[in-house]
Amino acid sequence: MRISLQWLNDYIDIKDLTPEHLATELTQLGLEVEGIERIEPLKGEVVVGRILKAEQHPNADKLRVCQVSVGSGDPLKIVCGAPNARDGLRVVVARIGAVLPGDFKIKESKIRGESSFGMLCSEQELGLSESHDGIIELPESAPLGTAISQYYAMNDTVIEIGLTPNRSDCLGIIGVARDLAARLKRPLKVPAPVAKRSQESLHSASHVTVQLTTNGDSQRFCALYVRGVRAVPSPQWLQRRVQHAGMRPINLIVDATNYVMLESGQPIHAYDERDLQGKVIQVRRAKEGEELTTLDGQKRQLTATDIVIADASKAVGLAGVMGGENSEVKADTANIIIEVAHFNPVLVRKTAKRYGMHTEASHRFERGIDVQNIPWVARRVAEVIYQGAEELRGLGVDVPLPEIAGQAVDVHPQAFKPAIVALRLPRLKQITALSAINRDTVVGILESLGFQLTDHKDERLLFSVPSWRHDIEREIDLIEEVARVHGFDKIPFKLPKMEISHLPEHPLIDFLDQNKITLADCGLSEVITFPFMHAGDLENMGIKENHPLAAAVRLVNPLVETQGLLRTTMIPGLLASVLENRRHGRQGVKIFEAARTFHEPQKFNGTASAAWAHVQEQGVHIPAKARNDERPIERNRVAVILDQPYTEKSWNQPEQKVDFFHGKQILMQWTSAYGVQSLRFEPIQADDFPWLHPGAAAAIWTPKGKFFGYVGQLHPRTAKAYGLDFQHTPVVFEADLEVLLEEWQVKRSYASGSAKFPPVARDLALVVPESVTYDAFMKSFAGFKRRKYLREQHLFDVYQGTNIPAGKKSMAFSLVFQADDRTLTDKDVEKEVEALLTQLKEDLSADIR
């Protein structure tokens, strides 16, 4: 917000303070100053002069040669083309060397053979208005030689303040002055209505009726009738103040509404009385499809959630945002209705956002206005119009003095009830450490800000909150008010005593980074996607309502419709990345993401299979406090997708399609880097993994029977839903990173120290039925009840053929035995091998080859 210091001085005496000092004080108050701008539109000598003699130019019909006095020295010879240049006229003279707005430099010149030593200026040339029909005519009272920047008070300093959204009271200059007055302990001067300017015999109710048709859309509506106005250019001081605040002067009526809005923070609108049919103003909801052309010339098609101002037959304004073109102030407007009202901030914001109309009015309504100040604002607008007309008449402008109705129409369904907030002095001292602050100081600060002490008992004070402070709700808010006015710089500071000790991070943090490097070493590229999905993703993947992954956390206010849920699986995000790469002509991408999935606790009402039971268990690296409430469950996972083709066609090899085994190979390469190799791969249940091809996918389990993840080709149905080739689908796998961390920690614990005793290796070749799988062996090894020294087992050969009976096959394993307390003997190893062979015989009908 731009604050003119000339204007600010009307409400608090700050003439003795520099802009830099004021900037410091405002920033200390929490009104951060973002910049200081010094406005000096004129440079050099631009002064009041008087035309002594104006003669016809000898060589030009439309030019005059003027002799001009500037109060001292010889008269200046100036050639002028203005039609109103005449003898005796007091004018604005720009002498040689002066610089006008637009970097226009005044030099000695020769015009049609006559020398000219300056320029007589119009309002446009001084940047005062767009008028350029003639030179400025000053009153006889203007002293000769006076600098025009001083005469018009053109020089100013503007401070730019960055307001936080909660300080809506400082969207008006009076609000800033109030804070500054409290800080500097100086009186606040708020303009009081001038009774003589109102006519008690003129009643607004005779010219307009106000109807509030929807409860809650407007808490208060005030309409004030003013008769005999004229849409003429405003006095120079009014135009400059509006300009310095960043707005464009238009005419006296509109400028007055903008001036008072900038002064009070309350938006205002003026209607031409002729355009209000039925002498009625209604506040109602728009009719669906109703049309309104706003002041910016745009035709808007309204919805039923928009609040409109309407007369008896049509909408004449979009409440809280912008007025309608059909009732704006015109050049021939004579009588106006001044509207000052409150509108629902939520609905105003929605309307402004829907139409992309962030206006000065909507900015203020969205943040809240002072309901109690509405009648004063309406009266203030009328008086500024009256004051402007009075000054213009003094300058010889033909403009009538307006007649202001003595009574306004003020509809206020519910009386304002101020909030009451208690403040405990001991609590204030405890938080601020201002041990010396006393009760009188606290009361004085808060009362200077508009709070009223309603009751007190011992050191507990009760204050009523002023109507303009919507941000004060609790005791801590009052404490902040006292602290910022008293001075944050007066709060003593002391470094806390603390012990500096190493705070170990959870191992998952480093493990996550290590995994990203490992996966990159496997030939994959990392992607980072948004942690969102939408109901369409669940449908595309075939996840039904009773599936555990359907228990998604729903966002109350998503940024876009397609990001309404927190993801329960990362596959939709990776598929979106594949599609984006394909749109850019990149085929066969191999990408991964290591991130979190989110699951709604206690939301799933179905029967979770063993594969998905873990989604109701809170993940690691979550504070203990977080595990005791109902916040979403978070799991750290890794997801990979291999797009088609696996390798592209080249001169020395054909194109190779990606399949299940490519995914399994990368997965095993990744887990092997952490010593996890004995994973079990089992056929999937279609209901558990509906997005995977049932004949080319597997569920993955750890040797201890813990679900780790899955790997497989995308189901053709899912591929088609995402616009992919359903005949050659990508391969995906998704694994629980926390399970891998647990397995890795177990493996690392075995290798945490150097082995004192050597391992013993044995190779076994076993003949088993052809139907026996590697997974069956792993289950049997895991269930070996007499295991004592067996540490590892690895398959190194599978053979069918000569010397192997039909329907049989040979599977050879390398076994590693090791003891922690001694060197094993052959007898120790043979005893355990025999026990293992006995179990394999029982479980798998395995015989030594």
PDB file of C-alpha atoms in Angstrom, residues 262-420:
ATOM      1  CA  LEU A 262      -7.870   5.067   0.564  1.00  0.00           C
ATOM      2  CA  GLU A 263      -8.440   7.117   3.700  1.00  0.00           C
ATOM      3  CA  SER A 264     -10.713   4.689   5.578  1.00  0.00           C
ATOM      4  CA  GLY A 265     -10.086   1.294   3.934  1.00  0.00           C
ATOM      5  CA  GLN A 266     -13.812   1.027   3.084  1.00  0.00           C
ATOM      6  CA  PRO A 267     -14.777   0.558  -0.608  1.00  0.00           C
ATOM      7  CA  ILE A 268     -17.481   2.944  -1.864  1.00  0.00           C
ATOM      8  CA  HIS A 269     -19.587   3.187  -4.990  1.00  0.00           C
ATOM      9  CA  ALA A 270     -21.707   6.027  -6.383  1.00  0.00           C
ATOM     10  CA  TYR A 271     -24.800   5.408  -8.536  1.00  0.00           C
ATOM     11  CA  ASP A 272     -26.526   7.834 -10.874  1.00  0.00           C
ATOM     12  CA  GLU A 273     -30.004   8.242  -9.392  1.00  0.00           C
ATOM     13  CA  ARG A 274     -31.595   8.149 -12.860  1.00  0.00           C
ATOM     14  CA  ASP A 275     -30.373   4.596 -13.457  1.00  0.00           C
ATOM     15  CA  LEU A 276     -31.905   3.056 -10.329  1.00  0.00           C
ATOM     16  CA  GLN A 277     -35.350   1.956 -11.459  1.00  0.00           C
ATOM     17  CA  GLY A 278     -38.071   1.879  -8.824  1.00  0.00           C
ATOM     18  CA  LYS A 279     -35.922   3.916  -6.410  1.00  0.00           C
ATOM     19  CA  VAL A 280     -34.763   0.655  -4.858  1.00  0.00           C
ATOM     20  CA  ILE A 281     -31.420  -0.984  -4.131  1.00  0.00           C
ATOM     21  CA  GLN A 282     -31.443  -4.718  -3.454  1.00  0.00           C
ATOM     22  CA  VAL A 283     -28.656  -6.942  -2.193  1.00  0.00           C
ATOM     23  CA  ARG A 284     -29.409 -10.396  -3.547  1.00  0.00           C
ATOM     24  CA  ARG A 285     -27.865 -13.424  -5.176  1.00  0.00           C
ATOM     25  CA  ALA A 286     -27.527 -13.343  -8.930  1.00  0.00           C
ATOM     26  CA  LYS A 287     -29.906 -15.373 -11.043  1.00  0.00           C
ATOM     27  CA  GLU A 288     -28.229 -18.245 -12.853  1.00  0.00           C
ATOM     28  CA  GLY A 289     -27.155 -16.933 -16.261  1.00  0.00           C
ATOM     29  CA  GLU A 290     -27.944 -13.294 -15.421  1.00  0.00           C
ATOM     30  CA  GLU A 291     -25.727 -10.866 -17.349  1.00  0.00           C
ATOM     31  CA  LEU A 292     -24.004  -7.690 -16.179  1.00  0.00           C
ATOM     32  CA  THR A 293     -21.588  -5.401 -17.999  1.00  0.00           C
ATOM     33  CA  THR A 294     -19.116  -4.127 -15.427  1.00  0.00           C
ATOM     34  CA  LEU A 295     -17.283  -0.795 -15.421  1.00  0.00           C
ATOM     35  CA  ASP A 296     -14.361  -2.316 -17.330  1.00  0.00           C
ATOM     36  CA  GLY A 297     -16.672  -2.897 -20.312  1.00  0.00           C
ATOM     37  CA  GLN A 298     -16.723  -6.705 -19.918  1.00  0.00           C
ATOM     38  CA  LYS A 299     -20.013  -8.594 -20.113  1.00  0.00           C
ATOM     39  CA  ARG A 300     -20.191 -11.126 -17.261  1.00  0.00           C
ATOM     40  CA  GLN A 301     -22.472 -14.133 -17.074  1.00  0.00           C
ATOM     41  CA  LEU A 302     -23.253 -14.501 -13.374  1.00  0.00           C
ATOM     42  CA  THR A 303     -23.852 -17.557 -11.207  1.00  0.00           C
ATOM     43  CA  ALA A 304     -26.109 -18.113  -8.218  1.00  0.00           C
ATOM     44  CA  THR A 305     -23.176 -17.731  -5.789  1.00  0.00           C
ATOM     45  CA  ASP A 306     -22.479 -14.131  -6.835  1.00  0.00           C
ATOM     46  CA  ILE A 307     -23.858 -11.273  -4.745  1.00  0.00           C
ATOM     47  CA  VAL A 308     -25.219  -8.421  -6.835  1.00  0.00           C
ATOM     48  CA  ILE A 309     -26.568  -4.938  -6.239  1.00  0.00           C
ATOM     49  CA  ALA A 310     -29.814  -4.566  -8.172  1.00  0.00           C
ATOM     50  CA  ASP A 311     -32.616  -2.113  -8.704  1.00  0.00           C
ATOM     51  CA  ALA A 312     -36.225  -3.105  -9.280  1.00  0.00           C
ATOM     52  CA  SER A 313     -35.494  -4.764 -12.638  1.00  0.00           C
ATOM     53  CA  LYS A 314     -31.779  -5.470 -13.159  1.00  0.00           C
ATOM     54  CA  ALA A 315     -28.378  -5.938 -11.586  1.00  0.00           C
ATOM     55  CA  VAL A 316     -26.386  -2.714 -11.384  1.00  0.00           C
ATOM     56  CA  GLY A 317     -23.208  -3.939  -9.683  1.00  0.00           C
ATOM     57  CA  LEU A 318     -21.172  -6.982  -8.719  1.00  0.00           C
ATOM     58  CA  ALA A 319     -21.143  -6.600  -4.933  1.00  0.00           C
ATOM     59  CA  GLY A 320     -17.727  -6.091  -3.422  1.00  0.00           C
ATOM     60  CA  VAL A 321     -15.937  -6.308  -6.774  1.00  0.00           C
ATOM     61  CA  MET A 322     -17.027  -3.726  -9.371  1.00  0.00           C
ATOM     62  CA  GLY A 323     -19.994  -1.575 -10.267  1.00  0.00           C
ATOM     63  CA  GLY A 324     -22.103  -1.934 -13.376  1.00  0.00           C
ATOM     64  CA  GLU A 325     -21.704   0.138 -16.516  1.00  0.00           C
ATOM     65  CA  ASN A 326     -25.464   0.704 -16.579  1.00  0.00           C
ATOM     66  CA  SER A 327     -25.441   2.925 -13.465  1.00  0.00           C
ATOM     67  CA  GLU A 328     -22.031   4.618 -13.502  1.00  0.00           C
ATOM     68  CA  VAL A 329     -21.499   8.321 -12.949  1.00  0.00           C
ATOM     69  CA  LYS A 330     -21.724  10.178 -16.287  1.00  0.00           C
ATOM     70  CA  ALA A 331     -20.749  13.618 -17.560  1.00  0.00           C
ATOM     71  CA  ASP A 332     -24.314  14.879 -17.027  1.00  0.00           C
ATOM     72  CA  THR A 333     -24.960  13.172 -13.681  1.00  0.00           C
ATOM     73  CA  ALA A 334     -26.750  15.538 -11.298  1.00  0.00           C
ATOM     74  CA  ASN A 335     -27.911  13.408  -8.367  1.00  0.00           C
ATOM     75  CA  ILE A 336     -26.164  10.384  -6.866  1.00  0.00           C
ATOM     76  CA  ILE A 337     -26.685   7.614  -4.325  1.00  0.00           C
ATOM     77  CA  ILE A 338     -23.540   6.888  -2.309  1.00  0.00           C
ATOM     78  CA  GLU A 339     -23.333   3.200  -1.401  1.00  0.00           C
ATOM     79  CA  VAL A 340     -21.225   2.049   1.563  1.00  0.00           C
ATOM     80  CA  ALA A 341     -21.790  -1.539   2.639  1.00  0.00           C
ATOM     81  CA  HIS A 342     -20.459  -4.793   4.010  1.00  0.00           C
ATOM     82  CA  PHE A 343     -20.437  -7.960   1.883  1.00  0.00           C
ATOM     83  CA  ASN A 344     -19.608 -11.562   2.729  1.00  0.00           C
ATOM     84  CA  PRO A 345     -15.780 -11.799   2.366  1.00  0.00           C
ATOM     85  CA  VAL A 346     -15.840 -15.460   1.303  1.00  0.00           C
ATOM     86  CA  LEU A 347     -18.346 -14.905  -1.512  1.00  0.00           C
ATOM     87  CA  VAL A 348     -16.560 -11.739  -2.664  1.00  0.00           C
ATOM     88  CA  ARG A 349     -13.282 -13.659  -2.904  1.00  0.00           C
ATOM     89  CA  LYS A 350     -14.889 -16.504  -4.861  1.00  0.00           C
ATOM     90  CA  THR A 351     -16.513 -14.067  -7.277  1.00  0.00           C
ATOM     91  CA  ALA A 352     -13.315 -12.071  -7.798  1.00  0.00           C
ATOM     92  CA  LYS A 353     -11.318 -15.247  -8.352  1.00  0.00           C
ATOM     93  CA  ARG A 354     -13.887 -16.715 -10.755  1.00  0.00           C
ATOM     94  CA  TYR A 355     -13.849 -13.657 -13.015  1.00  0.00           C
ATOM     95  CA  GLY A 356     -10.159 -12.803 -12.529  1.00  0.00           C
ATOM     96  CA  MET A 357     -11.075  -9.369 -11.113  1.00  0.00           C
ATOM     97  CA  HIS A 358      -8.788  -8.519  -8.201  1.00  0.00           C
ATOM     98  CA  THR A 359      -9.855  -4.909  -7.616  1.00  0.00           C
ATOM     99  CA  GLU A 360      -9.131  -2.372  -4.893  1.00  0.00           C
ATOM    100  CA  ALA A 361     -12.641  -3.061  -3.555  1.00  0.00           C
ATOM    101  CA  SER A 362     -12.402  -6.862  -3.551  1.00  0.00           C
ATOM    102  CA  HIS A 363      -8.942  -6.685  -1.941  1.00  0.00           C
ATOM    103  CA  ARG A 364     -10.469  -4.854   1.027  1.00  0.00           C
ATOM    104  CA  PHE A 365     -13.752  -6.756   1.292  1.00  0.00           C
ATOM    105  CA  GLU A 366     -11.932 -10.095   1.258  1.00  0.00           C
ATOM    106  CA  ARG A 367      -9.884  -9.075   4.301  1.00  0.00           C
ATOM    107  CA  GLY A 368     -12.748  -7.491   6.246  1.00  0.00           C
ATOM    108  CA  ILE A 369     -14.024  -3.955   6.715  1.00  0.00           C
ATOM    109  CA  ASP A 370     -15.208  -1.941   9.711  1.00  0.00           C
ATOM    110  CA  VAL A 371     -18.983  -2.366   9.901  1.00  0.00           C
ATOM    111  CA  GLN A 372     -19.352   0.350  12.544  1.00  0.00           C
ATOM    112  CA  ASN A 373     -17.609   2.965  10.384  1.00  0.00           C
ATOM    113  CA  ILE A 374     -19.964   2.669   7.395  1.00  0.00           C
ATOM    114  CA  PRO A 375     -22.242   5.708   8.157  1.00  0.00           C
ATOM    115  CA  TRP A 376     -19.180   7.946   8.763  1.00  0.00           C
ATOM    116  CA  VAL A 377     -17.658   6.848   5.441  1.00  0.00           C
ATOM    117  CA  ALA A 378     -20.842   7.685   3.506  1.00  0.00           C
ATOM    118  CA  ARG A 379     -21.011  11.128   5.100  1.00  0.00           C
ATOM    119  CA  ARG A 380     -17.292  11.665   4.516  1.00  0.00           C
ATOM    120  CA  VAL A 381     -17.610  11.008   0.755  1.00  0.00           C
ATOM    121  CA  ALA A 382     -20.398  13.563   0.460  1.00  0.00           C
ATOM    122  CA  GLU A 383     -18.360  16.157   2.348  1.00  0.00           C
ATOM    123  CA  VAL A 384     -15.277  15.636   0.183  1.00  0.00           C
ATOM    124  CA  ILE A 385     -17.487  16.235  -2.891  1.00  0.00           C
ATOM    125  CA  TYR A 386     -18.880  19.380  -1.214  1.00  0.00           C
ATOM    126  CA  GLN A 387     -15.384  20.588  -0.279  1.00  0.00           C
ATOM    127  CA  GLY A 388     -14.130  19.993  -3.823  1.00  0.00           C
ATOM    128  CA  ALA A 389     -17.044  21.879  -5.360  1.00  0.00           C
ATOM    129  CA  GLU A 390     -16.527  24.755  -2.920  1.00  0.00           C
ATOM    130  CA  GLU A 391     -12.852  25.068  -3.854  1.00  0.00           C
ATOM    131  CA  LEU A 392     -13.587  24.887  -7.579  1.00  0.00           C
ATOM    132  CA  ARG A 393     -16.157  27.695  -7.243  1.00  0.00           C
ATOM    133  CA  GLY A 394     -13.460  29.782  -5.585  1.00  0.00           C
ATOM    134  CA  LEU A 395     -11.304  29.230  -8.684  1.00  0.00           C
ATOM    135  CA  GLY A 396     -14.103  30.451 -10.951  1.00  0.00           C
ATOM    136  CA  VAL A 397     -15.370  27.034 -12.099  1.00  0.00           C
ATOM    137  CA  ASP A 398     -19.121  26.964 -12.741  1.00  0.00           C
ATOM    138  CA  VAL A 399     -20.148  24.122 -10.419  1.00  0.00           C
ATOM    139  CA  PRO A 400     -23.078  24.043  -7.934  1.00  0.00           C
ATOM    140  CA  LEU A 401     -22.691  23.277  -4.241  1.00  0.00           C
ATOM    141  CA  PRO A 402     -24.208  19.823  -3.625  1.00  0.00           C
ATOM    142  CA  GLU A 403     -27.074  19.268  -1.191  1.00  0.00           C
ATOM    143  CA  ILE A 404     -26.368  16.400   1.223  1.00  0.00           C
ATOM    144  CA  ALA A 405     -29.272  14.540   2.780  1.00  0.00           C
ATOM    145  CA  GLY A 406     -29.437  14.955   6.531  1.00  0.00           C
ATOM    146  CA  GLN A 407     -30.392  11.306   7.027  1.00  0.00           C
ATOM    147  CA  ALA A 408     -28.996   8.247   5.251  1.00  0.00           C
ATOM    148  CA  VAL A 409     -30.776   4.928   4.724  1.00  0.00           C
ATOM    149  CA  ASP A 410     -28.858   2.619   7.080  1.00  0.00           C
ATOM    150  CA  VAL A 411     -29.981  -1.035   7.098  1.00  0.00           C
ATOM    151  CA  HIS A 412     -28.246  -2.937   9.867  1.00  0.00           C
ATOM    152  CA  PRO A 413     -30.104  -6.203  10.663  1.00  0.00           C
ATOM    153  CA  GLN A 414     -27.880  -7.225  13.578  1.00  0.00           C
ATOM    154  CA  ALA A 415     -26.173  -4.850  15.958  1.00  0.00           C
ATOM    155  CA  PHE A 416     -22.410  -5.189  16.221  1.00  0.00           C
ATOM    156  CA  LYS A 417     -21.259  -7.007  19.347  1.00  0.00           C
ATOM    157  CA  PRO A 418     -17.571  -6.487  20.118  1.00  0.00           C
ATOM    158  CA  ALA A 419     -15.457  -9.448  21.142  1.00  0.00           C
ATOM    159  CA  ILE A 420     -14.121  -9.474  24.708  1.00  0.00           C
TER     160      ILE A 420
END
